[in-house]
Each structure stands twice: as structure tokens, then as C-alpha cells.
Amino acid sequence: MIPDLRLRPVRDDDLPHFFAHEQDPEATWMAAFGPADPADRLAFDAHWARIRADPRIVSRTVVVDREVVGRVSAFPVDERTEVSYWIDPRRWGRGYATAALGALLRELPQRPVYARAAKDNRASLAVLRKCGFVVVGEDAGFAHGRRAEVEEWVLRLPAEPADQGKR
């Protein structure tokens, strides 16, 4: 656990940080399933206006030592709740994604919760597994971050601890 890491609701002054994080080509490649044009600020602002207006979405800013280092969210997809996160690539490898996702999961009463990761994104898969997610399926789709079809793992945080031994 990162001692000074905390989550808070997203504020207007967080958005320039989020936008800057999305400009990193390596991060966009790793995330794969991101915006069609990460440099399109109008599309970014419209996307975040929709997120912040939807009461079903739980979106938090990740703060470490009073600095914005990323974001983490839970959102509905059909009948499921899915989670995602994006950490400033300059901060990768410090445990922030795992700590932030764990903190968000403690806020969410519902289980199961789902997540997705490109099959070759080993770091994201490790974060999800450390938080208790297990692989329950596969999918594929067009990924703007790679401009190609990308295979992904579908993961689930089980409703019951006994479910964690599956796959």
C-alpha cells in the first residue's frame, strides 16, 4: 500500500492532468482501448462531461503527495460493473495502479466486478490479479490505441472468496 495515496472525486482541475497522461504513446499503446484520437481535446472534454454527469459511474482521481498521478473508475456495461484505471506513465512500477484499484474496490459494494486487459499488457494483468481478479474469458475488438484488432482477457472479481480458485 502506498501510504500517501488517496482517491477523491474528479474535479475540473484534474482534467488537464488526465489529458496529458493520455498523450504518452507508450501508455496509449498499452491501454489499447482508448480514444480514437488522444490529442482531440474537444472529444476528451465531451467524454469527461458525460462521465461526470452519469450517476452510475464512480470516477476517482488518484492523488499521491498532493499530486494527480492518475484515475480509476467503475462503470456499467450492460448488466455488469467494469473497472478501469490510467496511471501517469512516468509513475509506472510504483504500485499506484494496484493501490488505487484496491481503494476503489473497497468503495464498491457490488460483486462481481469485471475488467478487461489486452492480452499482451502483462503489467495491467498483474495489477488485476493482485486485486483478486481471475480470467473468465476472452474477447477481441478494434483498439484505437493500436489501430488494429486486439485480443483481450476478460477478468472477474468473484462475489465470494471461494470463487477465486477458478481459472
GROMACS .gro file of C-alpha atoms in nm:
model
  167
    1MET     CA    1   0.000   0.000   0.000
    2ILE     CA    2   0.120   0.349  -0.083
    3PRO     CA    3   0.090   0.550   0.243
    4ASP     CA    4   0.005   0.885   0.083
    5LEU     CA    5  -0.216   0.752  -0.198
    6ARG     CA    6  -0.579   0.858  -0.181
    7LEU     CA    7  -0.879   0.873  -0.407
    8ARG     CA    8  -1.109   1.171  -0.438
    9PRO     CA    9  -1.391   1.272  -0.672
   10VAL     CA   10  -1.276   1.411  -1.006
   11ARG     CA   11  -1.251   1.791  -1.017
   12ASP     CA   12  -1.227   2.028  -1.314
   13ASP     CA   13  -0.860   2.095  -1.242
   14ASP     CA   14  -0.782   1.719  -1.270
   15LEU     CA   15  -0.881   1.702  -1.636
   16PRO     CA   16  -0.566   1.868  -1.778
   17HIS     CA   17  -0.360   1.603  -1.593
   18PHE     CA   18  -0.572   1.320  -1.734
   19PHE     CA   19  -0.543   1.465  -2.084
   20ALA     CA   20  -0.164   1.495  -2.051
   21HIS     CA   21  -0.140   1.131  -1.933
   22GLU     CA   22  -0.322   1.018  -2.249
   23GLN     CA   23  -0.066   1.190  -2.473
   24ASP     CA   24   0.205   0.935  -2.397
   25PRO     CA   25   0.236   0.698  -2.698
   26GLU     CA   26   0.352   0.400  -2.488
   27ALA     CA   27   0.061   0.439  -2.247
   28THR     CA   28  -0.185   0.466  -2.534
   29TRP     CA   29  -0.039   0.151  -2.689
   30MET     CA   30  -0.055  -0.042  -2.361
   31ALA     CA   31  -0.410   0.067  -2.283
   32ALA     CA   32  -0.507  -0.018  -2.643
   33PHE     CA   33  -0.879   0.055  -2.599
   34GLY     CA   34  -0.871   0.431  -2.561
   35PRO     CA   35  -0.998   0.731  -2.754
   36ALA     CA   36  -0.988   0.739  -3.133
   37ASP     CA   37  -0.769   1.049  -3.121
   38PRO     CA   38  -0.600   1.109  -2.785
   39ALA     CA   39  -0.497   1.460  -2.899
   40ASP     CA   40  -0.859   1.570  -2.958
   41ARG     CA   41  -0.923   1.790  -2.656
   42LEU     CA   42  -1.286   1.864  -2.753
   43ALA     CA   43  -1.367   1.492  -2.767
   44PHE     CA   44  -1.183   1.439  -2.438
   45ASP     CA   45  -1.382   1.718  -2.267
   46ALA     CA   46  -1.712   1.584  -2.406
   47HIS     CA   47  -1.625   1.234  -2.285
   48TRP     CA   48  -1.548   1.358  -1.934
   49ALA     CA   49  -1.864   1.571  -1.927
   50ARG     CA   50  -2.066   1.252  -1.996
   51ILE     CA   51  -1.875   1.055  -1.732
   52ARG     CA   52  -1.922   1.320  -1.465
   53ALA     CA   53  -2.292   1.362  -1.545
   54ASP     CA   54  -2.371   0.989  -1.512
   55PRO     CA   55  -2.454   0.897  -1.151
   56ARG     CA   56  -2.392   0.527  -1.226
   57ILE     CA   57  -2.020   0.593  -1.285
   58VAL     CA   58  -1.780   0.609  -0.993
   59SER     CA   59  -1.475   0.801  -1.109
   60ARG     CA   60  -1.190   0.898  -0.881
   61THR     CA   61  -0.869   1.094  -0.912
   62VAL     CA   62  -0.561   0.916  -0.777
   63VAL     CA   63  -0.352   1.154  -0.568
   64VAL     CA   64  -0.009   1.086  -0.416
   65ASP     CA   65   0.160   1.355  -0.208
   66ARG     CA   66  -0.095   1.610  -0.336
   67GLU     CA   67  -0.007   1.533  -0.699
   68VAL     CA   68  -0.251   1.385  -0.952
   69VAL     CA   69  -0.100   1.058  -1.069
   70GLY     CA   70  -0.400   0.903  -1.244
   71ARG     CA   71  -0.759   0.799  -1.232
   72VAL     CA   72  -0.969   0.494  -1.159
   73SER     CA   73  -1.333   0.427  -1.247
   74ALA     CA   74  -1.620   0.181  -1.217
   75PHE     CA   75  -1.893   0.197  -1.478
   76PRO     CA   76  -2.186  -0.006  -1.611
   77VAL     CA   77  -2.151  -0.220  -1.922
   78ASP     CA   78  -2.484  -0.387  -1.990
   79GLU     CA   79  -2.572  -0.560  -1.661
   80ARG     CA   80  -2.213  -0.569  -1.535
   81THR     CA   81  -1.990  -0.328  -1.347
   82GLU     CA   82  -1.645  -0.288  -1.502
   83VAL     CA   83  -1.339  -0.105  -1.373
   84SER     CA   84  -1.055   0.075  -1.545
   85TYR     CA   85  -0.758   0.286  -1.447
   86TRP     CA   86  -0.492   0.504  -1.603
   87ILE     CA   87  -0.176   0.600  -1.421
   88ASP     CA   88   0.069   0.864  -1.543
   89PRO     CA   89   0.332   0.656  -1.728
   90ARG     CA   90   0.610   0.848  -1.552
   91ARG     CA   91   0.479   0.683  -1.231
   92TRP     CA   92   0.456   0.324  -1.355
   93GLY     CA   93   0.613   0.049  -1.148
   94ARG     CA   94   0.549   0.208  -0.809
   95GLY     CA   95   0.233   0.017  -0.713
   96TYR     CA   96  -0.003   0.310  -0.771
   97ALA     CA   97  -0.239   0.122  -1.004
   98THR     CA   98  -0.275  -0.170  -0.764
   99ALA     CA   99  -0.327   0.057  -0.462
  100ALA     CA  100  -0.575   0.281  -0.646
  101LEU     CA  101  -0.778  -0.009  -0.783
  102GLY     CA  102  -0.782  -0.174  -0.440
  103ALA     CA  103  -0.908   0.150  -0.283
  104LEU     CA  104  -1.182   0.183  -0.546
  105LEU     CA  105  -1.291  -0.177  -0.496
  106ARG     CA  106  -1.332  -0.109  -0.124
  107GLU     CA  107  -1.578   0.168  -0.218
  108LEU     CA  108  -1.789  -0.062  -0.436
  109PRO     CA  109  -2.044  -0.279  -0.259
  110GLN     CA  110  -2.141  -0.479  -0.568
  111ARG     CA  111  -1.980  -0.803  -0.677
  112PRO     CA  112  -1.888  -0.945  -0.909
  113VAL     CA  113  -1.689  -0.670  -1.082
  114TYR     CA  114  -1.528  -0.712  -1.423
  115ALA     CA  115  -1.222  -0.576  -1.601
  116ARG     CA  116  -1.050  -0.616  -1.935
  117ALA     CA  117  -0.686  -0.607  -2.039
  118ALA     CA  118  -0.514  -0.651  -2.373
  119LYS     CA  119  -0.360  -0.997  -2.368
  120ASP     CA  120  -0.009  -0.859  -2.407
  121ASN     CA  121  -0.048  -0.598  -2.132
  122ARG     CA  122   0.123  -0.805  -1.863
  123ALA     CA  123   0.150  -0.513  -1.621
  124SER     CA  124  -0.224  -0.449  -1.622
  125LEU     CA  125  -0.297  -0.819  -1.591
  126ALA     CA  126  -0.064  -0.832  -1.288
  127VAL     CA  127  -0.244  -0.536  -1.127
  128LEU     CA  128  -0.581  -0.703  -1.175
  129ARG     CA  129  -0.462  -1.037  -1.039
  130LYS     CA  130  -0.308  -0.870  -0.732
  131CYS     CA  131  -0.651  -0.718  -0.666
  132GLY     CA  132  -0.816  -1.062  -0.682
  133PHE     CA  133  -0.943  -1.072  -1.040
  134VAL     CA  134  -0.939  -1.401  -1.229
  135VAL     CA  135  -0.955  -1.460  -1.604
  136VAL     CA  136  -1.302  -1.578  -1.706
  137GLY     CA  137  -1.297  -1.528  -2.082
  138GLU     CA  138  -1.154  -1.373  -2.392
  139ASP     CA  139  -1.272  -1.110  -2.636
  140ALA     CA  140  -1.134  -0.904  -2.921
  141GLY     CA  141  -1.213  -0.571  -3.074
  142PHE     CA  142  -1.073  -0.279  -3.265
  143ALA     CA  143  -0.833  -0.084  -3.044
  144HIS     CA  144  -0.779   0.279  -3.139
  145GLY     CA  145  -0.452   0.288  -2.944
  146ARG     CA  146  -0.307   0.033  -3.184
  147ARG     CA  147  -0.525   0.089  -3.489
  148ALA     CA  148  -0.578  -0.286  -3.505
  149GLU     CA  149  -0.789  -0.571  -3.375
  150VAL     CA  150  -0.661  -0.665  -3.028
  151GLU     CA  151  -0.731  -0.974  -2.821
  152GLU     CA  152  -0.811  -0.914  -2.457
  153TRP     CA  153  -0.869  -1.104  -2.137
  154VAL     CA  154  -1.199  -1.062  -1.955
  155LEU     CA  155  -1.150  -1.084  -1.578
  156ARG     CA  156  -1.387  -1.101  -1.285
  157LEU     CA  157  -1.351  -1.019  -0.919
  158PRO     CA  158  -1.553  -1.300  -0.768
  159ALA     CA  159  -1.854  -1.243  -0.548
  160GLU     CA  160  -1.724  -1.497  -0.299
  161PRO     CA  161  -1.364  -1.567  -0.193
  162ALA     CA  162  -1.418  -1.938  -0.274
  163ASP     CA  163  -1.467  -1.839  -0.640
  164GLN     CA  164  -1.108  -1.710  -0.663
  165GLY     CA  165  -0.964  -2.053  -0.738
  166LYS     CA  166  -1.133  -2.067  -1.079
  167ARG     CA  167  -0.917  -2.035  -1.391
   0.00000   0.00000   0.00000
